[in-house]
CSV table of C-alpha atoms in Angstrom, one decimal:
chain,number,residue,atom,x,y,z
A,1,UNK,CA,-44.7,192.1,13.7
A,2,UNK,CA,-42.3,194.7,15.2
A,3,UNK,CA,-39.8,195.3,12.4
A,4,UNK,CA,-36.9,197.8,12.7
A,5,UNK,CA,-38.7,200.6,14.6
A,6,UNK,CA,-35.8,200.8,17.1
A,7,UNK,CA,-33.3,201.3,14.3
A,8,UNK,CA,-35.4,204.0,12.8
A,9,UNK,CA,-35.7,205.8,16.1
A,10,UNK,CA,-31.9,205.5,16.6
A,11,UNK,CA,-31.3,207.2,13.2
A,12,UNK,CA,-33.8,210.0,13.8
A,13,UNK,CA,-33.0,211.0,17.3
A,14,UNK,CA,-29.2,211.2,17.5
A,15,UNK,CA,-25.9,210.6,15.9
A,16,UNK,CA,-22.7,210.1,18.0
A,17,UNK,CA,-19.5,212.1,17.2
A,18,UNK,CA,-16.5,209.8,18.2
A,19,UNK,CA,-16.1,207.0,18.1
A,20,UNK,CA,-18.6,206.6,15.2
A,21,UNK,CA,-21.4,204.2,16.2
A,22,UNK,CA,-24.3,203.0,14.1
A,23,UNK,CA,-26.7,200.6,15.9
A,24,UNK,CA,-29.3,198.6,14.0
A,25,UNK,CA,-31.8,196.8,16.3
A,26,UNK,CA,-34.1,194.2,14.7
A,27,UNK,CA,-36.7,193.2,17.2
A,28,UNK,CA,-39.1,190.5,16.3
A,29,UNK,CA,-41.8,188.8,18.3
A,30,UNK,CA,-41.1,185.3,19.5
A,31,UNK,CA,-41.3,182.8,16.7
A,32,UNK,CA,-45.0,183.2,16.0
A,33,UNK,CA,-45.0,181.9,12.4
A,34,UNK,CA,-43.3,182.2,9.1
A,35,UNK,CA,-46.2,183.6,7.1
A,36,UNK,CA,-44.9,187.1,7.4
A,37,UNK,CA,-41.4,186.0,6.4
A,38,UNK,CA,-39.9,186.7,9.8
A,39,UNK,CA,-37.8,184.4,11.9
A,40,UNK,CA,-37.3,184.2,15.6
A,41,UNK,CA,-34.4,186.6,16.1
A,42,UNK,CA,-33.5,188.7,19.1
A,43,UNK,CA,-31.6,191.9,18.9
A,44,UNK,CA,-28.6,192.4,16.6
A,45,UNK,CA,-26.3,195.3,17.1
A,46,UNK,CA,-23.6,196.3,14.7
A,47,UNK,CA,-20.7,198.4,15.7
A,48,UNK,CA,-18.6,200.1,13.1
A,49,UNK,CA,-14.9,200.4,13.5
A,50,UNK,CA,-13.7,203.8,14.7
A,51,UNK,CA,-13.1,206.1,11.8
A,52,UNK,CA,-12.4,209.8,11.6
A,53,UNK,CA,-15.1,210.3,9.1
A,54,UNK,CA,-18.5,208.7,9.5
A,55,UNK,CA,-19.2,207.7,5.9
A,56,UNK,CA,-19.7,204.0,6.8
A,57,UNK,CA,-22.0,205.0,9.6
A,58,UNK,CA,-24.1,207.1,7.3
A,59,UNK,CA,-24.4,204.2,4.8
A,60,UNK,CA,-25.5,201.8,7.6
A,61,UNK,CA,-28.1,204.2,9.0
A,62,UNK,CA,-29.7,204.9,5.6
A,63,UNK,CA,-29.7,201.2,4.8
A,64,UNK,CA,-31.6,200.4,8.0
A,65,UNK,CA,-34.3,203.0,7.3
A,66,UNK,CA,-34.6,201.9,3.7
A,67,UNK,CA,-35.1,198.3,4.6
A,68,UNK,CA,-37.7,198.8,7.3
A,69,UNK,CA,-40.4,196.7,5.7
A,70,UNK,CA,-38.3,193.7,4.6
A,71,UNK,CA,-38.1,190.4,6.3
A,72,UNK,CA,-35.5,190.2,9.0
A,73,UNK,CA,-33.1,187.8,7.2
A,74,UNK,CA,-33.3,189.9,4.1
A,75,UNK,CA,-32.7,193.1,6.0
A,76,UNK,CA,-29.7,191.7,7.8
A,77,UNK,CA,-28.1,190.3,4.6
A,78,UNK,CA,-28.7,193.5,2.6
A,79,UNK,CA,-27.3,195.6,5.5
A,80,UNK,CA,-24.2,193.4,5.5
A,81,UNK,CA,-23.6,194.3,1.9
A,82,UNK,CA,-23.6,198.0,2.7
A,83,UNK,CA,-21.4,198.1,5.7
A,84,UNK,CA,-17.6,197.9,5.8
A,85,UNK,CA,-15.7,196.4,8.7
A,86,UNK,CA,-18.8,195.5,10.7
A,87,UNK,CA,-18.7,193.0,13.5
A,88,UNK,CA,-21.3,191.6,15.9
A,89,UNK,CA,-21.0,193.0,19.4
A,90,UNK,CA,-23.0,192.8,22.5
A,91,UNK,CA,-25.4,195.5,23.3
A,92,UNK,CA,-23.5,198.6,24.3
A,93,UNK,CA,-24.0,200.5,27.5
A,94,UNK,CA,-25.9,203.7,27.7
A,95,UNK,CA,-22.6,205.5,27.9
A,96,UNK,CA,-21.7,204.3,24.4
A,97,UNK,CA,-24.6,206.2,22.9
A,98,UNK,CA,-23.6,209.9,22.5
A,99,UNK,CA,-25.9,212.5,21.1
A,100,UNK,CA,-25.4,214.7,18.2
A,101,UNK,CA,-27.8,216.2,15.7
A,102,UNK,CA,-28.6,214.4,12.5
A,103,UNK,CA,-27.4,215.0,9.8
A,104,UNK,CA,-23.9,215.7,11.0
A,105,UNK,CA,-22.9,219.3,10.6
A,106,UNK,CA,-20.1,220.3,8.3
A,107,UNK,CA,-17.2,222.3,9.7
A,108,UNK,CA,-16.4,225.6,8.1
A,109,UNK,CA,-13.1,225.7,6.0
A,110,UNK,CA,-11.7,228.2,8.5
A,111,UNK,CA,-12.5,226.0,11.5
A,112,UNK,CA,-10.9,223.0,9.7
A,113,UNK,CA,-7.8,225.0,8.9
A,114,UNK,CA,-7.2,226.1,12.5
A,115,UNK,CA,-7.7,222.5,13.7
A,116,UNK,CA,-5.1,221.2,11.3
A,117,UNK,CA,-1.5,220.9,12.2
A,118,UNK,CA,-0.5,223.1,9.3
A,119,UNK,CA,-2.2,226.2,10.6
A,120,UNK,CA,0.5,227.4,12.9
A,121,UNK,CA,3.2,226.9,10.3
A,122,UNK,CA,1.2,228.7,7.6
A,123,UNK,CA,0.6,231.7,9.9
A,124,UNK,CA,4.3,231.8,10.8
A,125,UNK,CA,5.3,231.9,7.1
A,126,UNK,CA,2.8,234.6,6.4
A,127,UNK,CA,4.1,236.7,9.3
A,128,UNK,CA,7.7,236.4,8.1
A,129,UNK,CA,6.8,237.2,4.5
A,130,UNK,CA,4.8,240.3,5.7
A,131,UNK,CA,7.8,241.4,7.8
A,132,UNK,CA,10.1,241.1,4.8
A,133,UNK,CA,7.7,243.0,2.6
A,134,UNK,CA,7.2,245.8,5.1
A,135,UNK,CA,10.9,246.1,5.9
A,136,UNK,CA,11.7,246.7,2.2
A,137,UNK,CA,8.8,249.2,1.6
A,138,UNK,CA,8.2,252.8,2.5
A,139,UNK,CA,6.7,251.5,5.7
A,140,UNK,CA,10.1,250.2,6.9
A,141,UNK,CA,10.8,253.4,8.9
A,142,UNK,CA,7.6,252.9,10.9
A,143,UNK,CA,8.2,249.1,11.3
A,144,UNK,CA,11.6,249.6,12.9
A,145,UNK,CA,10.6,252.6,15.0
A,146,UNK,CA,7.7,250.7,16.5
A,147,UNK,CA,9.9,247.8,17.4
A,148,UNK,CA,12.2,250.3,19.2
A,149,UNK,CA,9.3,251.9,21.1
A,150,UNK,CA,10.1,251.9,24.9
A,151,UNK,CA,7.5,250.4,27.3
A,152,UNK,CA,8.4,250.3,31.0
A,153,UNK,CA,12.1,250.7,30.2
A,154,UNK,CA,12.2,248.0,27.6
A,155,UNK,CA,11.8,248.2,23.8
A,156,UNK,CA,8.8,246.5,22.2
A,157,UNK,CA,11.2,244.0,20.5
A,158,UNK,CA,12.6,243.3,24.0
A,159,UNK,CA,9.2,242.6,25.4
A,160,UNK,CA,8.4,240.2,22.5
A,161,UNK,CA,11.7,238.3,22.8
A,162,UNK,CA,11.9,238.2,26.6
A,163,UNK,CA,8.3,238.5,27.6
A,164,UNK,CA,6.1,236.7,25.1
A,165,UNK,CA,8.8,234.1,24.3
A,166,UNK,CA,8.9,233.2,28.1
A,167,UNK,CA,5.3,232.0,27.6
A,168,UNK,CA,6.4,230.1,24.5
A,169,UNK,CA,9.1,228.4,26.6
A,170,UNK,CA,6.6,227.7,29.3
A,171,UNK,CA,4.6,225.7,26.8
A,172,UNK,CA,7.7,224.0,25.6
A,173,UNK,CA,8.6,223.1,29.2
A,174,UNK,CA,5.1,221.7,29.8
A,175,UNK,CA,5.3,219.6,26.7
A,176,UNK,CA,8.7,218.3,27.7
A,177,UNK,CA,7.6,217.3,31.2
A,178,UNK,CA,4.4,215.6,29.9
A,179,UNK,CA,6.2,213.6,27.2
A,180,UNK,CA,8.9,212.4,29.7
A,181,UNK,CA,6.3,211.3,32.3
A,182,UNK,CA,3.4,209.9,30.3
A,183,UNK,CA,4.1,210.5,26.6
A,184,UNK,CA,6.3,209.3,23.8
A,185,UNK,CA,9.5,209.8,25.9
A,186,UNK,CA,8.2,208.0,29.0
A,187,UNK,CA,10.5,204.9,28.6
A,188,UNK,CA,14.1,204.6,27.6
A,189,UNK,CA,13.2,202.4,24.6
A,190,UNK,CA,11.0,205.2,23.2
A,191,UNK,CA,13.6,207.9,23.9
A,192,UNK,CA,16.5,206.1,22.2
A,193,UNK,CA,15.9,206.8,18.5
A,194,UNK,CA,14.8,210.4,18.8
A,195,UNK,CA,17.5,211.1,21.4
A,196,UNK,CA,20.2,209.8,19.1
A,197,UNK,CA,18.7,211.7,16.2
A,198,UNK,CA,18.4,215.0,18.2
A,199,UNK,CA,22.0,214.7,19.4
A,200,UNK,CA,23.3,214.3,15.9
A,201,UNK,CA,21.0,217.1,14.7
A,202,UNK,CA,22.7,219.5,17.2
A,203,UNK,CA,26.3,218.3,16.8
A,204,UNK,CA,26.6,218.2,13.0
A,205,UNK,CA,25.2,221.6,12.2
A,206,UNK,CA,27.4,223.2,14.9
A,207,UNK,CA,30.5,221.6,13.5
A,208,UNK,CA,29.7,222.7,10.0
A,209,UNK,CA,29.1,226.3,11.2
A,210,UNK,CA,32.4,226.3,13.2
A,211,UNK,CA,34.3,224.9,10.2
A,212,UNK,CA,33.0,227.7,7.9
A,213,UNK,CA,33.3,230.6,10.5
A,214,UNK,CA,36.5,229.5,12.1
A,215,UNK,CA,38.5,232.5,10.8
A,216,UNK,CA,36.0,235.1,12.1
A,217,UNK,CA,36.0,235.5,16.0
A,218,UNK,CA,32.8,237.5,16.0
A,219,UNK,CA,31.0,235.0,13.8
A,220,UNK,CA,32.0,232.0,15.9
A,221,UNK,CA,29.6,233.1,18.7
A,222,UNK,CA,26.7,232.0,16.4
A,223,UNK,CA,27.7,228.3,16.4
A,224,UNK,CA,24.4,227.2,18.0
A,225,UNK,CA,22.1,229.0,15.6
A,226,UNK,CA,21.7,226.1,13.1
A,227,UNK,CA,21.4,223.5,15.9
A,228,UNK,CA,17.7,224.3,16.6
A,229,UNK,CA,14.5,223.0,14.9
A,230,UNK,CA,11.2,224.8,14.6
A,231,UNK,CA,8.7,222.1,15.8
A,232,UNK,CA,5.5,224.0,14.7
A,233,UNK,CA,6.9,224.7,11.2
A,234,UNK,CA,8.2,221.1,10.7
A,235,UNK,CA,4.9,219.5,11.9
A,236,UNK,CA,3.0,221.9,9.7
A,237,UNK,CA,4.7,220.6,6.6
A,238,UNK,CA,4.0,217.0,7.7
A,239,UNK,CA,0.3,217.9,8.2
A,240,UNK,CA,0.2,219.0,4.6
A,241,UNK,CA,1.3,215.6,3.4
A,242,UNK,CA,-1.6,213.8,5.1
A,243,UNK,CA,-1.7,210.0,4.7
A,244,UNK,CA,1.6,210.0,2.8
A,245,UNK,CA,3.4,210.1,6.1
A,246,UNK,CA,2.8,207.3,8.7
A,247,UNK,CA,1.8,208.4,12.2
A,248,UNK,CA,4.9,206.9,13.6
A,249,UNK,CA,7.1,209.4,11.8
A,250,UNK,CA,5.0,212.3,13.1
A,251,UNK,CA,5.5,210.9,16.6
A,252,UNK,CA,9.2,210.5,15.9
A,253,UNK,CA,9.6,214.1,14.7
A,254,UNK,CA,7.6,215.5,17.7
A,255,UNK,CA,9.8,213.6,20.2
A,256,UNK,CA,13.0,214.6,18.3
A,257,UNK,CA,11.9,218.3,18.3
A,258,UNK,CA,11.1,218.3,22.0
A,259,UNK,CA,14.5,216.9,22.8
A,260,UNK,CA,16.0,219.4,20.4
A,261,UNK,CA,14.2,222.2,22.3
A,262,UNK,CA,15.6,220.8,25.5
A,263,UNK,CA,19.1,221.0,24.1
A,264,UNK,CA,18.5,224.6,22.9
A,265,UNK,CA,17.3,225.6,26.4
A,266,UNK,CA,20.5,224.2,27.9
A,267,UNK,CA,22.6,226.0,25.3
A,268,UNK,CA,20.9,229.3,26.0
A,269,UNK,CA,21.4,228.8,29.8
A,270,UNK,CA,25.1,227.8,29.5
A,271,UNK,CA,26.4,230.0,26.6
A,272,UNK,CA,24.2,233.0,26.1
A,273,UNK,CA,23.7,234.5,29.6
A,274,UNK,CA,25.0,237.9,30.4
A,275,UNK,CA,26.8,239.2,33.5
A,276,UNK,CA,25.3,237.6,36.5
A,277,UNK,CA,23.8,239.4,39.5
A,278,UNK,CA,24.2,237.2,42.6
A,279,UNK,CA,21.4,239.0,44.5
A,280,UNK,CA,18.9,238.5,41.7
A,281,UNK,CA,20.0,234.9,41.2
A,282,UNK,CA,19.4,234.3,44.9
A,283,UNK,CA,15.9,235.8,44.6
A,284,UNK,CA,15.2,233.6,41.5
A,285,UNK,CA,16.4,230.5,43.5
A,286,UNK,CA,14.0,231.3,46.3
A,287,UNK,CA,11.1,231.5,43.8
A,288,UNK,CA,12.0,228.1,42.3
A,289,UNK,CA,12.1,226.7,45.9
A,290,UNK,CA,8.7,228.1,46.6
A,291,UNK,CA,7.3,226.5,43.4
A,292,UNK,CA,8.8,223.2,44.2
A,293,UNK,CA,7.3,223.3,47.8
A,294,UNK,CA,3.9,224.1,46.4
A,295,UNK,CA,4.2,221.1,44.1
A,296,UNK,CA,5.4,218.9,47.0
A,297,UNK,CA,2.5,219.9,49.3
A,298,UNK,CA,-0.2,219.3,46.7
A,299,UNK,CA,-1.2,222.8,45.6
A,300,UNK,CA,-3.3,222.2,42.5
A,301,UNK,CA,-4.6,225.8,41.8
A,302,UNK,CA,-2.7,227.4,38.8
A,303,UNK,CA,-2.9,230.9,40.1
A,304,UNK,CA,-0.2,230.7,42.9
A,305,UNK,CA,2.2,229.1,40.4
A,306,UNK,CA,1.6,231.8,37.8
A,307,UNK,CA,2.1,234.6,40.4
A,308,UNK,CA,5.4,233.1,41.6
A,309,UNK,CA,6.4,232.4,38.0
A,310,UNK,CA,5.9,236.1,37.1
A,311,UNK,CA,8.3,237.1,40.0
A,312,UNK,CA,10.7,234.4,38.8
A,313,UNK,CA,10.7,235.9,35.3
A,314,UNK,CA,11.5,239.4,36.7
A,315,UNK,CA,14.4,238.2,38.8
A,316,UNK,CA,15.9,236.2,36.0
A,317,UNK,CA,15.5,239.2,33.7
A,318,UNK,CA,17.7,241.2,36.1
A,319,UNK,CA,20.0,238.4,37.0
A,320,UNK,CA,21.8,238.0,33.7
A,321,UNK,CA,20.3,234.6,32.9
A,322,UNK,CA,17.9,234.9,29.9
A,323,UNK,CA,14.4,235.6,31.2
A,324,UNK,CA,12.7,233.0,29.0
A,325,UNK,CA,14.3,230.2,31.1
A,326,UNK,CA,11.8,231.2,33.8
A,327,UNK,CA,9.1,229.7,31.7
A,328,UNK,CA,10.9,226.3,31.6
A,329,UNK,CA,11.5,226.4,35.4
A,330,UNK,CA,7.9,227.2,36.1
A,331,UNK,CA,6.7,224.4,33.7
A,332,UNK,CA,8.7,221.8,35.5
A,333,UNK,CA,6.9,222.5,38.8
A,334,UNK,CA,3.4,222.5,37.5
A,335,UNK,CA,1.6,219.3,38.8
A,336,UNK,CA,0.8,216.6,36.3
A,337,UNK,CA,-1.6,214.5,38.4
A,338,UNK,CA,-5.2,215.3,39.3
A,339,UNK,CA,-6.7,215.4,42.8
A,340,UNK,CA,-8.6,212.6,44.5
A,341,UNK,CA,-11.0,210.8,42.2
A,342,UNK,CA,-9.7,212.9,39.3
A,343,UNK,CA,-6.1,211.6,39.6
A,344,UNK,CA,-6.5,209.2,36.7
A,345,UNK,CA,-8.2,211.7,34.4
A,346,UNK,CA,-5.6,213.8,32.4
A,347,UNK,CA,-8.1,216.6,31.6
A,348,UNK,CA,-8.2,217.5,35.3
A,349,UNK,CA,-4.4,217.8,35.6
A,350,UNK,CA,-3.2,221.4,36.2
A,351,UNK,CA,-0.4,220.8,33.6
A,352,UNK,CA,-2.8,219.6,30.9
A,353,UNK,CA,-5.2,222.5,31.6
A,354,UNK,CA,-2.4,225.1,31.3
A,355,UNK,CA,-0.9,223.4,28.3
A,356,UNK,CA,-4.3,223.2,26.4
A,357,UNK,CA,-5.1,226.8,27.5
A,358,UNK,CA,-1.8,228.2,26.2
A,359,UNK,CA,-1.5,226.3,23.0
A,360,UNK,CA,-3.8,228.3,20.7
A,361,UNK,CA,-2.4,231.6,22.0
A,362,UNK,CA,1.2,230.5,21.5
A,363,UNK,CA,0.6,228.9,18.1
A,364,UNK,CA,-1.6,231.6,16.6
A,365,UNK,CA,-0.4,234.8,18.3
A,366,UNK,CA,3.0,234.6,20.1
A,367,UNK,CA,5.0,232.7,17.5
A,368,UNK,CA,3.6,234.7,14.5
A,369,UNK,CA,4.2,238.0,16.4
A,370,UNK,CA,7.8,236.8,17.1
A,371,UNK,CA,8.3,235.9,13.5
A,372,UNK,CA,6.9,239.3,12.3
A,373,UNK,CA,9.1,241.2,14.7
A,374,UNK,CA,12.3,239.3,14.0
A,375,UNK,CA,12.2,238.3,10.3
A,376,UNK,CA,12.2,241.8,8.8
A,377,UNK,CA,15.4,242.5,7.0
A,378,UNK,CA,16.1,245.5,4.8
A,379,UNK,CA,17.7,244.1,1.6
A,380,UNK,CA,18.8,247.5,0.3
A,381,UNK,CA,22.5,247.4,-0.5
A,382,UNK,CA,22.8,243.6,0.0
A,383,UNK,CA,24.3,241.5,-2.8
A,384,UNK,CA,24.2,237.8,-3.5
A,385,UNK,CA,27.8,237.7,-2.3
A,386,UNK,CA,26.5,238.3,1.2
A,387,UNK,CA,25.3,234.7,1.2
A,388,UNK,CA,28.9,233.5,0.9
A,389,UNK,CA,30.0,235.3,4.1
A,390,UNK,CA,30.7,233.1,7.1
A,391,UNK,CA,27.5,233.8,9.2
A,392,UNK,CA,24.8,233.2,6.5
A,393,UNK,CA,26.7,230.5,4.7
A,394,UNK,CA,27.4,228.6,8.0
A,395,UNK,CA,23.8,228.9,9.0
A,396,UNK,CA,22.4,227.8,5.6
A,397,UNK,CA,24.7,224.8,5.3
A,398,UNK,CA,24.3,223.9,9.0
A,399,UNK,CA,20.5,223.8,8.7
A,400,UNK,CA,20.4,222.1,5.3
A,401,UNK,CA,23.4,219.8,5.3
A,402,UNK,CA,24.2,219.5,9.0
A,403,UNK,CA,20.6,218.6,10.1
A,404,UNK,CA,20.1,215.9,7.5
A,405,UNK,CA,23.5,214.4,8.1
A,406,UNK,CA,23.2,214.5,11.9
A,407,UNK,CA,19.6,213.4,12.2
A,408,UNK,CA,19.6,210.7,9.5
A,409,UNK,CA,23.2,209.5,10.3
A,410,UNK,CA,22.7,209.1,14.0
A,411,UNK,CA,19.3,207.5,13.6
A,412,UNK,CA,20.8,205.0,11.1
A,413,UNK,CA,23.5,204.2,13.6
A,414,UNK,CA,21.0,203.8,16.4
A,415,UNK,CA,18.9,201.3,14.4
A,416,UNK,CA,21.9,199.4,13.0
A,417,UNK,CA,23.5,199.1,16.5
A,418,UNK,CA,20.3,198.0,18.1
A,419,UNK,CA,19.8,201.1,20.3
A,420,UNK,CA,16.5,202.0,18.6
A,421,UNK,CA,13.9,200.7,16.3
A,422,UNK,CA,12.7,202.0,13.0
A,423,UNK,CA,9.3,203.9,13.2
A,424,UNK,CA,6.5,201.6,12.2
A,425,UNK,CA,5.6,201.5,8.5
A,426,UNK,CA,8.3,204.0,7.7
A,427,UNK,CA,11.0,203.6,5.1
A,428,UNK,CA,14.5,205.0,5.0
A,429,UNK,CA,13.6,207.5,2.3
A,430,UNK,CA,10.8,208.8,4.5
A,431,UNK,CA,13.2,209.0,7.5
A,432,UNK,CA,15.5,211.0,5.3
A,433,UNK,CA,12.7,213.4,4.4
A,434,UNK,CA,12.0,214.0,8.0
A,435,UNK,CA,15.7,214.7,8.6
A,436,UNK,CA,15.4,217.4,5.9
A,437,UNK,CA,12.5,218.9,7.7
A,438,UNK,CA,14.6,219.2,10.8
A,439,UNK,CA,16.6,221.8,9.0
A,440,UNK,CA,13.6,224.2,9.5
A,441,UNK,CA,15.1,226.2,12.3
A,442,UNK,CA,13.0,229.3,12.0
A,443,UNK,CA,11.8,230.4,15.4
A,444,UNK,CA,14.5,229.0,17.7
A,445,UNK,CA,17.3,229.8,15.3
A,446,UNK,CA,16.2,233.5,15.0
A,447,UNK,CA,15.9,233.5,18.8
A,448,UNK,CA,19.4,232.2,19.4
A,449,UNK,CA,20.8,234.5,16.7
A,450,UNK,CA,19.3,237.5,18.5
A,451,UNK,CA,21.1,236.4,21.7
A,452,UNK,CA,24.4,235.6,19.9
A,453,UNK,CA,24.7,238.9,18.0
A,454,UNK,CA,22.8,241.3,20.3
A,455,UNK,CA,23.9,244.8,19.5
A,456,UNK,CA,25.5,243.8,16.2
A,457,UNK,CA,22.9,244.8,13.5
A,458,UNK,CA,25.0,243.6,10.6
A,459,UNK,CA,25.5,240.1,11.9
A,460,UNK,CA,21.9,240.0,13.1
A,461,UNK,CA,20.7,240.8,9.6
A,462,UNK,CA,23.1,238.2,8.1
A,463,UNK,CA,21.6,235.7,10.6
A,464,UNK,CA,18.1,236.3,9.4
A,465,UNK,CA,19.0,235.8,5.8
A,466,UNK,CA,20.8,232.6,6.6
A,467,UNK,CA,18.0,231.2,8.7
A,468,UNK,CA,15.3,232.2,6.1
A,469,UNK,CA,17.1,230.7,3.1
A,470,UNK,CA,18.3,227.5,4.9
A,471,UNK,CA,14.8,226.9,6.4
A,472,UNK,CA,13.1,227.5,3.1
A,473,UNK,CA,15.3,225.0,1.2
A,474,UNK,CA,15.0,222.4,3.9
A,475,UNK,CA,11.2,222.8,4.0
A,476,UNK,CA,10.7,222.5,0.2
A,477,UNK,CA,13.1,219.6,-0.4
A,478,UNK,CA,11.8,217.8,2.7
A,479,UNK,CA,8.2,218.1,1.4
A,480,UNK,CA,9.2,216.8,-2.1
A,481,UNK,CA,11.1,213.8,-0.7
A,482,UNK,CA,8.3,212.8,1.7
A,483,UNK,CA,5.7,213.4,-1.1
A,484,UNK,CA,7.5,211.1,-3.5
A,485,UNK,CA,8.6,208.5,-0.9
A,486,UNK,CA,5.1,208.2,0.7
A,487,UNK,CA,3.1,208.1,-2.5
A,488,UNK,CA,2.3,204.5,-2.1
A,489,UNK,CA,0.8,205.1,1.4
A,490,UNK,CA,-1.9,207.4,0.1
A,491,UNK,CA,-5.1,205.3,-0.2
A,492,UNK,CA,-6.9,205.9,-3.5
A,493,UNK,CA,-10.6,206.7,-3.5
A,494,UNK,CA,-11.4,203.9,-5.9
A,495,UNK,CA,-9.8,201.2,-3.8
A,496,UNK,CA,-12.5,198.5,-3.2
A,497,UNK,CA,-13.6,197.9,0.3
A,498,UNK,CA,-12.8,194.7,2.1
A,499,UNK,CA,-15.8,192.3,2.5
A,500,UNK,CA,-17.5,192.6,5.9
A,501,UNK,CA,-17.6,189.6,8.2
A,502,UNK,CA,-20.8,187.8,8.1
A,503,UNK,CA,-23.2,188.9,10.9
A,504,UNK,CA,-25.2,185.7,10.5
A,505,UNK,CA,-22.2,183.6,11.7
A,506,UNK,CA,-21.1,182.3,8.2
A,507,UNK,CA,-19.0,183.7,5.4
A,508,UNK,CA,-20.8,185.0,2.4
A,509,UNK,CA,-19.4,186.2,-1.0
A,510,UNK,CA,-20.4,189.7,-2.0
């Protein structure tokens, strides 16, 4: 009599991470008699459905060990009562068995926080709040003087806005290229709904701003400020909602924000460039040609691209075109395919390697530093009446009203006219909540505002007030709408599990 020794060994030696596997092997001798309560049964393997947590796998493993001395039929039937969503499968390959120490290790709260989508948004909010507090404290003099500190001919604020943000735009460009080639924007059918929504989300806020600021020639230059969406902030709010928001809406918001970033890049290139230097433009064009040739001739090492990209950044800085666009141009030339046998493996792609390498530095350092350097506003002498002046009022209403009208209205039209399809398992109230979150324009709006009103401290401060207030209102109301609209999607803990299919080939009531 051989029992469940293999199952016990499986539980004691390893535990796989993802997908969660739990294998129970009941080996018996050939049908040698029924005096021991055993029947002639070969191996049975049970594969649990893929789940993010491994609670079902834990239940299965403990059940196997506890039933080691029971007859095979009894073991299998009792095991069936303890396992959800189980199904009979063939014996998996050795590659299916992944090793991990048992019991599974708990992640620290800090590790879980930084792995969540909300971490980058929370850090950005904290950076902005600290900037506001310091700018209105006795340390304000130190805060503003440090930002004006000259390094290699440029102020520290200039290095942050033109240097660090070029890396930010490099990451944005990498994401845009990847999504258009192999991601959620790879086909026209996938692009349709987010493209319509992004277009409306840029047109409506700009029109509202122009309507309010039409009598002030200086203020009109900021028309593009409310047209941007902060993707990290918006996705961070969605991450806080958890299962109340279907995955399809998160994909929709990501695709929309990427297209919105693409629109913001074009706006910066076309409307916020300075006086052009033809010599520097020619040098920048040569750098772009070299990058394209390296891509064309199969250069896969990232170092040559980064070296030429640094030269491209310098020439664009001196050319009159905003230097951050060098990051986008560099991103579009980074190869997406691997080499040889690795061509079908995304992890070997230079683009994926660079994107994954940059992401934590951009999310947890560059964007919070940018927020800290640009969100500080001295409120001394300001009155509530300032909010009714054209620049802050146009930005607030553009972000809060314009975004929800443009995104939701154009998305509704796209669905009704048959150009796009509604995100799976999403309702119209939920789509409206996402439209509200698009009014969070923090990083990109502050960036465009700094370009629009460079050298005008009064309008620059008014821009910061409008962006902060408009983004905060949009974030809070968007969260509330999605929380209420998605309440029925949250799965309660006490919900009974579905009966598992019979592993003996016949249905059995629990």
